Coordinates of C-alpha atoms in Angstrom, one line a residue:
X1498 CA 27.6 26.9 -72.5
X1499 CA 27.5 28.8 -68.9
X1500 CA 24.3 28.7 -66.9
X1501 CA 24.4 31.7 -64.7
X1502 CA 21.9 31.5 -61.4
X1503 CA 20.3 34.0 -59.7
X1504 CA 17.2 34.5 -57.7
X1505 CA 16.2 34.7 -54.2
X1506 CA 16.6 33.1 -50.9
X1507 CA 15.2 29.7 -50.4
X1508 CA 14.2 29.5 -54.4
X1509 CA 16.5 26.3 -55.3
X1510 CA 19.6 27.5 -56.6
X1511 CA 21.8 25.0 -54.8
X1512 CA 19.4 22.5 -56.0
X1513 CA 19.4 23.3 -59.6
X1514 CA 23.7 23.8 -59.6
X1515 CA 23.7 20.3 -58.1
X1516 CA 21.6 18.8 -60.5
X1517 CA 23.3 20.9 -63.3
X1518 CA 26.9 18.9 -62.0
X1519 CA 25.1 15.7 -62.3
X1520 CA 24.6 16.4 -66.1
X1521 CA 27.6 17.4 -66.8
X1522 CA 28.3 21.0 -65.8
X1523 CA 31.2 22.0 -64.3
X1524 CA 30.2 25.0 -61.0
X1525 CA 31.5 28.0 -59.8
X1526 CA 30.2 29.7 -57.6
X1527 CA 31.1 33.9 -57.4
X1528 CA 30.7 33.7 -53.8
X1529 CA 33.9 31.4 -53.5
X1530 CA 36.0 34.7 -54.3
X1531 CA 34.5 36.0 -51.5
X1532 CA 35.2 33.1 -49.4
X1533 CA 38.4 32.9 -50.4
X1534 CA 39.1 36.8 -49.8
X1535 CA 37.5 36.0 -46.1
X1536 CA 39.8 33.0 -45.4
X1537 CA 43.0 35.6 -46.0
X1538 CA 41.6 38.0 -43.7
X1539 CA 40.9 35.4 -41.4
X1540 CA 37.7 36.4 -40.9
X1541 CA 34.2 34.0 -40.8
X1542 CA 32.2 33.6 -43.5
X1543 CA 28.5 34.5 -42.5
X1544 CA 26.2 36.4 -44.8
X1545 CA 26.8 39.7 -43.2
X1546 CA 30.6 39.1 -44.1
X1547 CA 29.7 37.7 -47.3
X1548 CA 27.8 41.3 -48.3
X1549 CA 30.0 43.1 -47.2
X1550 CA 33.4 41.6 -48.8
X1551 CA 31.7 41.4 -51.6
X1552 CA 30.5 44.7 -51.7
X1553 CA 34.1 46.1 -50.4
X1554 CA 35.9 43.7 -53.7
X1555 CA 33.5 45.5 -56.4
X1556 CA 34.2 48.8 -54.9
X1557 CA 38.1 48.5 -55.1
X1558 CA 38.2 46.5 -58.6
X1559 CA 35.3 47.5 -60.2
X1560 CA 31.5 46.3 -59.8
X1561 CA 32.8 42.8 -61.8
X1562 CA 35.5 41.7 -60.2
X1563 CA 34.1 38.4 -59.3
X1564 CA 32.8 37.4 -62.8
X1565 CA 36.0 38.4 -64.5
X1566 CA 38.1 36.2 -61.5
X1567 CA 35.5 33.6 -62.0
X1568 CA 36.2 33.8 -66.2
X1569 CA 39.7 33.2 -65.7
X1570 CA 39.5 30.2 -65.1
X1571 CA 36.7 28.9 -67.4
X1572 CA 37.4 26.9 -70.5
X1573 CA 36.2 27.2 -74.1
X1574 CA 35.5 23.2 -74.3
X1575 CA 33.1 22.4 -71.3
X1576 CA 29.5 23.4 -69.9
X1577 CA 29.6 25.3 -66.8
X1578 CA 26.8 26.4 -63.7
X1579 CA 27.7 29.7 -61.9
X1580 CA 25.9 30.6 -59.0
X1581 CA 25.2 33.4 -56.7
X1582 CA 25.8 36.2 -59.0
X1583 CA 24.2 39.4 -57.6
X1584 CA 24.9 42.7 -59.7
X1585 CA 24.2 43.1 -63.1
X1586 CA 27.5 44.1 -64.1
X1587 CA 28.8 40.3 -63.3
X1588 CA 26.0 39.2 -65.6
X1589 CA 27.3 41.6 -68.8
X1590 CA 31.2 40.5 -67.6
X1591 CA 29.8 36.6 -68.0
X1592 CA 27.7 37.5 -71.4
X1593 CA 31.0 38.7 -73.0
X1594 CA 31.9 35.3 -73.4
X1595 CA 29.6 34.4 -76.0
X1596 CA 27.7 31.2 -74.7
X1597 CA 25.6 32.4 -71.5
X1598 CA 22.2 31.9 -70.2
X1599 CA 21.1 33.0 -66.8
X1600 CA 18.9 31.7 -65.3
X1601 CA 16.2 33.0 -62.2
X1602 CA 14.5 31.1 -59.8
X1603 CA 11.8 32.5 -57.6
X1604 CA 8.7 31.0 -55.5
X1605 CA 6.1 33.1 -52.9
X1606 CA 7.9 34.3 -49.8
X1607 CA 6.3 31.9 -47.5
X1608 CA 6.9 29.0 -49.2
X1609 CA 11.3 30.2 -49.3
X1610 CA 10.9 31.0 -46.1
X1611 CA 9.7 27.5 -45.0
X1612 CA 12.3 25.9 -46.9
X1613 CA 15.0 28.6 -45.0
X1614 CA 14.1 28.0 -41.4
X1615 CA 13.9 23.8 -42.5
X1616 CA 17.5 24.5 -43.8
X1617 CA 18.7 26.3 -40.4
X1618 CA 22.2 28.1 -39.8
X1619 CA 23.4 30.8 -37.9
X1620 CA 21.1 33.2 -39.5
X1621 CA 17.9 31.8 -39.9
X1622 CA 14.9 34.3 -39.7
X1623 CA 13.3 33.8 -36.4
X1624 CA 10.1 35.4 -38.0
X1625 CA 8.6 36.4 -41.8
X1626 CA 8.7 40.0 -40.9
X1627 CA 12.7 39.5 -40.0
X1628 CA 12.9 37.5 -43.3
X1629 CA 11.2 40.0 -45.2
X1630 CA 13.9 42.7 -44.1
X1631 CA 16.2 40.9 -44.7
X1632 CA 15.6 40.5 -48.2
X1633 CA 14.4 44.1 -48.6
X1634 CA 17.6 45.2 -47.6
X1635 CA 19.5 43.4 -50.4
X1636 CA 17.2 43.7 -53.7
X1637 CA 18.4 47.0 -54.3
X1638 CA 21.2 50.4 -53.8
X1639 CA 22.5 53.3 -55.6
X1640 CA 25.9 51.8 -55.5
X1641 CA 26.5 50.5 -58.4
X1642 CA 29.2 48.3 -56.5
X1643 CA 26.6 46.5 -53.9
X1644 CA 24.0 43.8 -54.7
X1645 CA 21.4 44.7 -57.2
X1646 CA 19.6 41.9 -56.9
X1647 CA 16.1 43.3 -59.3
X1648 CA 18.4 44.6 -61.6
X1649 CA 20.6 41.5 -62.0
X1650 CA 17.1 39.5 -62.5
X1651 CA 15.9 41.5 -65.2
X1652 CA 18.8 40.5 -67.5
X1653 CA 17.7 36.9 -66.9
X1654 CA 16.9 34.6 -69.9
X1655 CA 14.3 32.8 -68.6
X1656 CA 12.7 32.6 -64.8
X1657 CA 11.6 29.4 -62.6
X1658 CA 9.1 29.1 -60.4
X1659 CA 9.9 26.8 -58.1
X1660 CA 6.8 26.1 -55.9
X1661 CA 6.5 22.3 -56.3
X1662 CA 8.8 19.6 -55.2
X1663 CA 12.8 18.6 -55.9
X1664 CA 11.9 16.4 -58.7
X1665 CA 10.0 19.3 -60.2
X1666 CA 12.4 21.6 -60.0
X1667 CA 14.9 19.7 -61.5
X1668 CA 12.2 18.4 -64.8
X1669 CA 11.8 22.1 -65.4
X1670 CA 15.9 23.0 -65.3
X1671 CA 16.1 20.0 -67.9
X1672 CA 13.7 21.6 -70.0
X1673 CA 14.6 25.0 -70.3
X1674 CA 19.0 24.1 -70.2
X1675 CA 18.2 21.6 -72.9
X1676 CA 16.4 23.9 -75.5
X1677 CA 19.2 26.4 -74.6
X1678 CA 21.8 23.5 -75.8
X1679 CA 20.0 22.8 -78.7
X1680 CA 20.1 26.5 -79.8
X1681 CA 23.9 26.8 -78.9
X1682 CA 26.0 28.5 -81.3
X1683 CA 29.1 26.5 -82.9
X1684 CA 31.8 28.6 -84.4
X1685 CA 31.7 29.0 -88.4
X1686 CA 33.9 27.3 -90.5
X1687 CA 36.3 31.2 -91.1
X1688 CA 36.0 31.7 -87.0
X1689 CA 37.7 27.5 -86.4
X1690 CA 40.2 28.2 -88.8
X1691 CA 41.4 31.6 -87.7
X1692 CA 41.3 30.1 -84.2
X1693 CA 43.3 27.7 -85.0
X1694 CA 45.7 29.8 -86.9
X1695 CA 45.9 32.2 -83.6
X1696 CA 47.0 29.0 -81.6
X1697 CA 49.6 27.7 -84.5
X1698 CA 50.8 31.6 -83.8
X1699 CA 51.7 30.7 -80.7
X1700 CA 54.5 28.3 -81.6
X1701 CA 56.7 31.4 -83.8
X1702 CA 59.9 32.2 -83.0
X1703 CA 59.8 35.4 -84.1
X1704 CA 61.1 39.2 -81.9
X1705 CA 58.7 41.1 -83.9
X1706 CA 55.4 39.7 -84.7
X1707 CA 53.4 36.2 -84.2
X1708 CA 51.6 34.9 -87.1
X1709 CA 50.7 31.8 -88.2
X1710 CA 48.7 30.5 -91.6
X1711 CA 46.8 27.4 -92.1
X1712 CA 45.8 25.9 -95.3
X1713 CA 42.4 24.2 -95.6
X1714 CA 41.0 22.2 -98.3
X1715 CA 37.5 20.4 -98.3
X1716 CA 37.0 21.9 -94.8
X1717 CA 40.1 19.9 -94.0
X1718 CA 43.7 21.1 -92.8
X1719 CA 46.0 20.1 -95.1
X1720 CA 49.5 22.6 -94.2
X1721 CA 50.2 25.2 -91.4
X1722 CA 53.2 27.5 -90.6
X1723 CA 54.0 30.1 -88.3
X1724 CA 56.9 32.9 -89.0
X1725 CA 60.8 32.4 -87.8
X1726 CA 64.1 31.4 -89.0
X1727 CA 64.3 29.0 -91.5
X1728 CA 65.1 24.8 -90.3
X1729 CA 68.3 24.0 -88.8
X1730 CA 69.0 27.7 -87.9
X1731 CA 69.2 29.6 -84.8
X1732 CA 65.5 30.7 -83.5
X1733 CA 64.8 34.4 -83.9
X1734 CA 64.5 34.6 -80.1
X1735 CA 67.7 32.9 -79.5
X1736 CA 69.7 35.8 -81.8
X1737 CA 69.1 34.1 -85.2
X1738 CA 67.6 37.0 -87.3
X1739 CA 69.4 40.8 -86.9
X1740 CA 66.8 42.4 -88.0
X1741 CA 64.4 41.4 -85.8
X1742 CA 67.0 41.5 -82.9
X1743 CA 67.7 45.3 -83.4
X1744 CA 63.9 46.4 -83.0
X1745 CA 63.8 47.9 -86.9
X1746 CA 60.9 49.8 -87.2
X1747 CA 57.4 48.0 -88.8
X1748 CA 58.0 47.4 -93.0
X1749 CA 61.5 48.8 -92.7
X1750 CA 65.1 46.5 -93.4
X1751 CA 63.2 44.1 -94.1
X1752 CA 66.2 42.6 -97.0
X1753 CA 67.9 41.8 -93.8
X1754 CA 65.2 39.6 -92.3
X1755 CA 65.9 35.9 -92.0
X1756 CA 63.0 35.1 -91.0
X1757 CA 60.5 33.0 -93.0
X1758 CA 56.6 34.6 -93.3
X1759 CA 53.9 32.0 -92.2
X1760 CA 52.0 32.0 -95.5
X1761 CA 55.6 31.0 -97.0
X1762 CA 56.0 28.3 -94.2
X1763 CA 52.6 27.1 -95.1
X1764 CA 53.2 26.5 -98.7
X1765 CA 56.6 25.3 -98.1
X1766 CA 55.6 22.5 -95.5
X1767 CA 53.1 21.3 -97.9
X1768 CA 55.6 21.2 -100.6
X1769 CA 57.9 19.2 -98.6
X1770 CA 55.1 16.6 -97.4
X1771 CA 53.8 16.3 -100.9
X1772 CA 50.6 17.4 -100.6
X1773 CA 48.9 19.9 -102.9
X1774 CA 47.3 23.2 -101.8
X1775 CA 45.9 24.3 -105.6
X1776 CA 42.5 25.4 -105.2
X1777 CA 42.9 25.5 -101.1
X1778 CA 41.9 28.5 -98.8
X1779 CA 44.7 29.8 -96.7
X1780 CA 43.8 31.6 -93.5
X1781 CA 46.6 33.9 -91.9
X1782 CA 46.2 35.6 -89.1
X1783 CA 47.8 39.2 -91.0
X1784 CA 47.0 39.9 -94.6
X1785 CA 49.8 38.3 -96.5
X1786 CA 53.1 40.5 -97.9
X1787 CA 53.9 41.0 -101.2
X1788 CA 56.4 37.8 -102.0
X1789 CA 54.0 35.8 -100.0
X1790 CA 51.2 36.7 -102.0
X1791 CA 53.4 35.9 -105.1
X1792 CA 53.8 32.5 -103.4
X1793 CA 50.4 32.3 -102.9
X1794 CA 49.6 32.9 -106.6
X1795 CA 52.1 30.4 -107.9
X1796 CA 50.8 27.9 -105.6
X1797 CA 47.1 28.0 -107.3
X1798 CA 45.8 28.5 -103.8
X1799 CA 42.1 30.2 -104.8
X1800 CA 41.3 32.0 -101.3
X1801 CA 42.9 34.2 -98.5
X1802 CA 41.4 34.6 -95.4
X1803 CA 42.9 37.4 -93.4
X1804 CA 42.3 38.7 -89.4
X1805 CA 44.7 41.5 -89.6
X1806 CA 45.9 44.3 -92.4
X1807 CA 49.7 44.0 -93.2
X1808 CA 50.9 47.4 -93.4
X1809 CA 52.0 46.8 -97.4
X1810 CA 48.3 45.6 -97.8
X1811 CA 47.1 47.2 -101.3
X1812 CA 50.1 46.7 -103.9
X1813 CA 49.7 42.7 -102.4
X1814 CA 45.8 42.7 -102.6
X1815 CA 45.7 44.4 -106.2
X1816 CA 47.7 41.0 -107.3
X1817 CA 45.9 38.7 -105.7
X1818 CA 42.6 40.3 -107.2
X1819 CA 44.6 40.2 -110.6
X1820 CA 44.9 37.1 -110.4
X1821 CA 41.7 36.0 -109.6
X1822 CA 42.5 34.9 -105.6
X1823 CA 39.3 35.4 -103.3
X1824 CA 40.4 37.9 -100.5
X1825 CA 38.4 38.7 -97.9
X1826 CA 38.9 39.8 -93.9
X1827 CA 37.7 37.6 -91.3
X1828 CA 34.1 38.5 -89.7
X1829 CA 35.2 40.2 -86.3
X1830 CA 34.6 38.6 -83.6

């Protein structure tokens, strides 16, 4: 899951990313990139600079650009807290991902701005009225490209007031982060498989295309494969299949292809391991070909799970359905 924080000056974000980190949460922090884009300019990084790189970055790559640097480097398998996002647009770029909650946390002016001047720095408010403006001046603008700060709020999942004390801050995070885990989202059995499948693609050989297959049985892999040449001969990359070398137009020459399909591989590598695939599912990442799908048949595999459309798609799925094989495409994603 990512946590996204937003809110306003003096409310407890640092707080609440620091107590997110102690429970497991990895940060980020979209005013690093900013940081970071000051440090090459060689230039000090006070709010004023802050603002205004920041402004100047989503002007020149778009009003996202610190989300999508930020997502870059975000991984599927942990927790994350990522703080000072300001514009809406980095809140939809974040969203995208699937797992994200943002967060706002707010508390009465004078009470933020006690906390502020206790906090000092170089730009601490030497009145309310100056820390009023201040935060006037950044809520809102017609640029779509400078902070937006009530229009990044009102895409927030939940809001905090934070008017009481540290330890009450950080009971009321644990409240509202822990029903938001609890409600999380795991990936359905068709969406693991296909997945994995995508990553076994990875590992082909092949000029043309990447494609992989994975056979499951009781929710279990059993066999995968991916497309190239066949054992002991020279990878397709590497020169080993002419048809693939010379470019050869999609479903054409394909009598000169060496290369082995994934849905063969997968059957195959069972085969030579021993193991049974009748009545498995196989999931591919393309809809199988025609001697695949004869394969397939002979194999008593009972399902196929497809992401993609081969482009010799119907004459292969009228067998399979003749034969009484489940096909079906993935859900998209």
């Amino acid at each position: 899951m990512i946590i996204g924080l937003t809110g306003t000056n003096g409310a407890g974000k640092t707080v609440t990313a620091d107590h997110l980190q102690t429970k497991g949460f990895y940060f980020h922090s979209l005013s690093d990139e900013i940081r970071a884009e000051l440090a090459r300019q060689e230039m000090e990084a006070n709010r004023e600079n802050l603002i205004r790189t920041g402004n100047a970055l989503r002007a020149e790559f778009g009003p996202a650009v610190l989300a999508e640097r930020i997502k870059a480097r975000l991984r599927p398998d942990r927790n994350y807290v990522v703080d000072s996002i300001r514009n809406p647009y980095e809140v939809d770029a974040l969203r995208a991902l699937g797992d994200f909650k943002m967060l706002h946390l707010d508390a009465p002016r004078p009470v933020r701005f006690d906390r502020v001047v206790a906090r000092g720095g170089p730009r601490t408010p030497q009145s309310f009225e100056e820390f009023v403006e201040q935060e006037e001046r950044e809520m809102t603008s017609a640029d779509p490209s400078h902070q937006q700060l009530r229009a990044t709020w009102a895409k927030a999942d939940s809001v905090l007031r934070n008017e009481g004390s540290i330890a009450d801050l950080k009971s009321a995070v644990d409240k509202v982060v822990s029903g938001w885990l609890m409600q999380s989202q795991r990936p359905g059995w068709d969406e693991y498989f296909m997945q994995i499948a995508k990553i076994v693609s990875l590992r082909s050989n092949c000029m043309k295309r990447k494609v992989a297959a994975v056979i499951v049985k009781d929710k279990r892999i059993i066999s995968t494969g991916y497309n190239g040449t066949p054992r002991g001969v020279k990878n397709c990359n590497e020169g080993g299949c002419p048809r693939c070398n010379s470019f050869a137009d999609s479903g054409s020459s394909l009598g000169e292809c060496l290369c082995s399909h994934a849905e063969e591989n997968s059957i195959v590598q069972a085969a030579y391991h021993g193991i049974s695939v009748k009545d498995a599912t196989l999931y591919s990442t393309f809809s199988p070909c025609l001697i695949c799908t004869k394969m397939i048949i002979n194999a008593g595999i009972r399902e196929v799970v497809f992401n993609m459309e081969y482009p010799l798609l119907e004459t292969a799925r009228a067998l399979l359905e003749e034969a009484g094989v489940l096909v079906r495409k993935a859900a998209s994603e």
